[in-house]
Amino acid sequence: MALTLWRLSVNNAFRRSVHHMTLNSVKGQRFYSTTSKEEIKSAGPGKVLSEVPVFISRGASGTVISERRGTVMLIGINRPEARNAVNPEAAQRLTEELSAFDQDKSLNVAVLYGVGGNFCAGFDLKELAQSSGSLKLEQDVRRGPGPMGPSRMRLSKPLIAAVSGYAVAGGLELALLADLRVVEESSIMGVFCRRFGVPLIDGGTVRLPQLIGLSRALDLILTGRPVKAQEALTFGLANRVVPDGQALQVALELAEQVSAFPQLCLRADRNSAYHAVFDSSSFTQAMQYEFDHGLPVVVAEAVTGATQFSLGAGRGGTFSKSKL
């Protein structure tokens, strides 16, 4: 089976999306998207859209499934027979779903999970072995998806990974794409592709050192050893550790809590943090970026929030009842 993902026609793919948008129409901008000043100025105060249906299903079968829960999108890798190892079709579908989520203004947070007890065991090496002669990779990371699909993207809105079972090799790289990782107690993470001579080309060597530090990242990268949930929590690789079978539910609850906050402010702070870590050339430049992109939010959301607080809406309850 030829690895056609690397030359995929996203025009056809996005005809199946909610808004019938194409990646070609934005020329790859969704792979490095941020909240622009123009978007902030034109938008009003962030509000949760209560009129959004509680449940809308899209893609009930196939290698990737998705469903909508209000302002949260659930995206599931659906190849349990292969421990959710990603093949070209699944990589393409993941790219479609996350791109559609990023462009849908009525959605605030996405949750990525694996169906059937495993998050993702990486790229499907059986298909790689059978199709190596036709393997064609897009070398310019600004122009298209990576081997695992959306791994080159920088989403403009939060993504939470619900990790169960194995999240290894390319599956670990997909987990690193998320802002937060909710990990079940028996889960195993690691650079298992070390054993087979398969390099990390989906962001693992970029995101992992920034997330947990170079020393710990090299421990995982050089040894390929398994990392259990509690150690992952100590490293900062896991943000929450939960009992087996509860990762998806906890991740959904976390997504709903994050989705309830004023979104322009949340996204501006999130994007500034990413800019400071990956794009800023100096402390001063990072501070300037933070101020320049935060100031418009003061007018768009902060004044309204301060007014509500002064009227008593923020006294006690806003701070004491948070479950985050």
mmCIF file of N, CA and C in Angstrom, residues 63 78-85 87 115 124 126:
data_model
loop_
_atom_site.group_PDB
_atom_site.id
_atom_site.type_symbol
_atom_site.label_atom_id
_atom_site.label_comp_id
_atom_site.label_asym_id
_atom_site.label_seq_id
_atom_site.Cartn_x
_atom_site.Cartn_y
_atom_site.Cartn_z
ATOM 1 N N THR A 63 -10.578 4.663 10.589
ATOM 2 C CA THR A 63 -9.341 4.654 11.363
ATOM 3 C C THR A 63 -9.303 5.743 12.416
ATOM 4 N N ASN A 78 -8.684 4.866 15.885
ATOM 5 C CA ASN A 78 -9.536 3.682 15.930
ATOM 6 C C ASN A 78 -8.914 2.520 15.149
ATOM 7 N N ARG A 79 -7.758 2.059 15.612
ATOM 8 C CA ARG A 79 -7.124 0.865 15.057
ATOM 9 C C ARG A 79 -6.692 -0.041 16.220
ATOM 10 N N PRO A 80 -7.640 -0.446 17.059
ATOM 11 C CA PRO A 80 -7.277 -1.214 18.262
ATOM 12 C C PRO A 80 -6.570 -2.518 17.953
ATOM 13 N N GLU A 81 -6.827 -3.102 16.787
ATOM 14 C CA GLU A 81 -6.175 -4.360 16.432
ATOM 15 C C GLU A 81 -4.677 -4.193 16.244
ATOM 16 N N ALA A 82 -4.220 -2.944 16.037
ATOM 17 C CA ALA A 82 -2.801 -2.640 15.867
ATOM 18 C C ALA A 82 -2.300 -1.744 16.987
ATOM 19 N N ARG A 83 -2.963 -1.802 18.156
ATOM 20 C CA ARG A 83 -2.634 -0.909 19.277
ATOM 21 C C ARG A 83 -2.637 0.546 18.843
ATOM 22 N N ASN A 84 -3.534 0.830 17.904
ATOM 23 C CA ASN A 84 -3.712 2.184 17.368
ATOM 24 C C ASN A 84 -2.454 2.742 16.715
ATOM 25 N N ALA A 85 -1.611 1.851 16.186
ATOM 26 C CA ALA A 85 -0.513 2.308 15.341
ATOM 27 C C ALA A 85 -1.106 3.046 14.138
ATOM 28 N N ASN A 87 -1.426 4.309 10.425
ATOM 29 C CA ASN A 87 -1.078 4.061 9.023
ATOM 30 C C ASN A 87 -1.352 5.332 8.231
ATOM 31 N N VAL A 115 -8.772 4.285 20.898
ATOM 32 C CA VAL A 115 -9.888 3.362 21.138
ATOM 33 C C VAL A 115 -9.341 1.990 21.529
ATOM 34 N N ASP A 124 2.741 2.474 11.932
ATOM 35 C CA ASP A 124 2.564 1.047 11.663
ATOM 36 C C ASP A 124 3.775 0.526 10.887
ATOM 37 N N LYS A 126 4.617 -2.441 10.101
ATOM 38 C CA LYS A 126 4.307 -3.464 9.113
ATOM 39 C C LYS A 126 4.020 -2.839 7.758
#
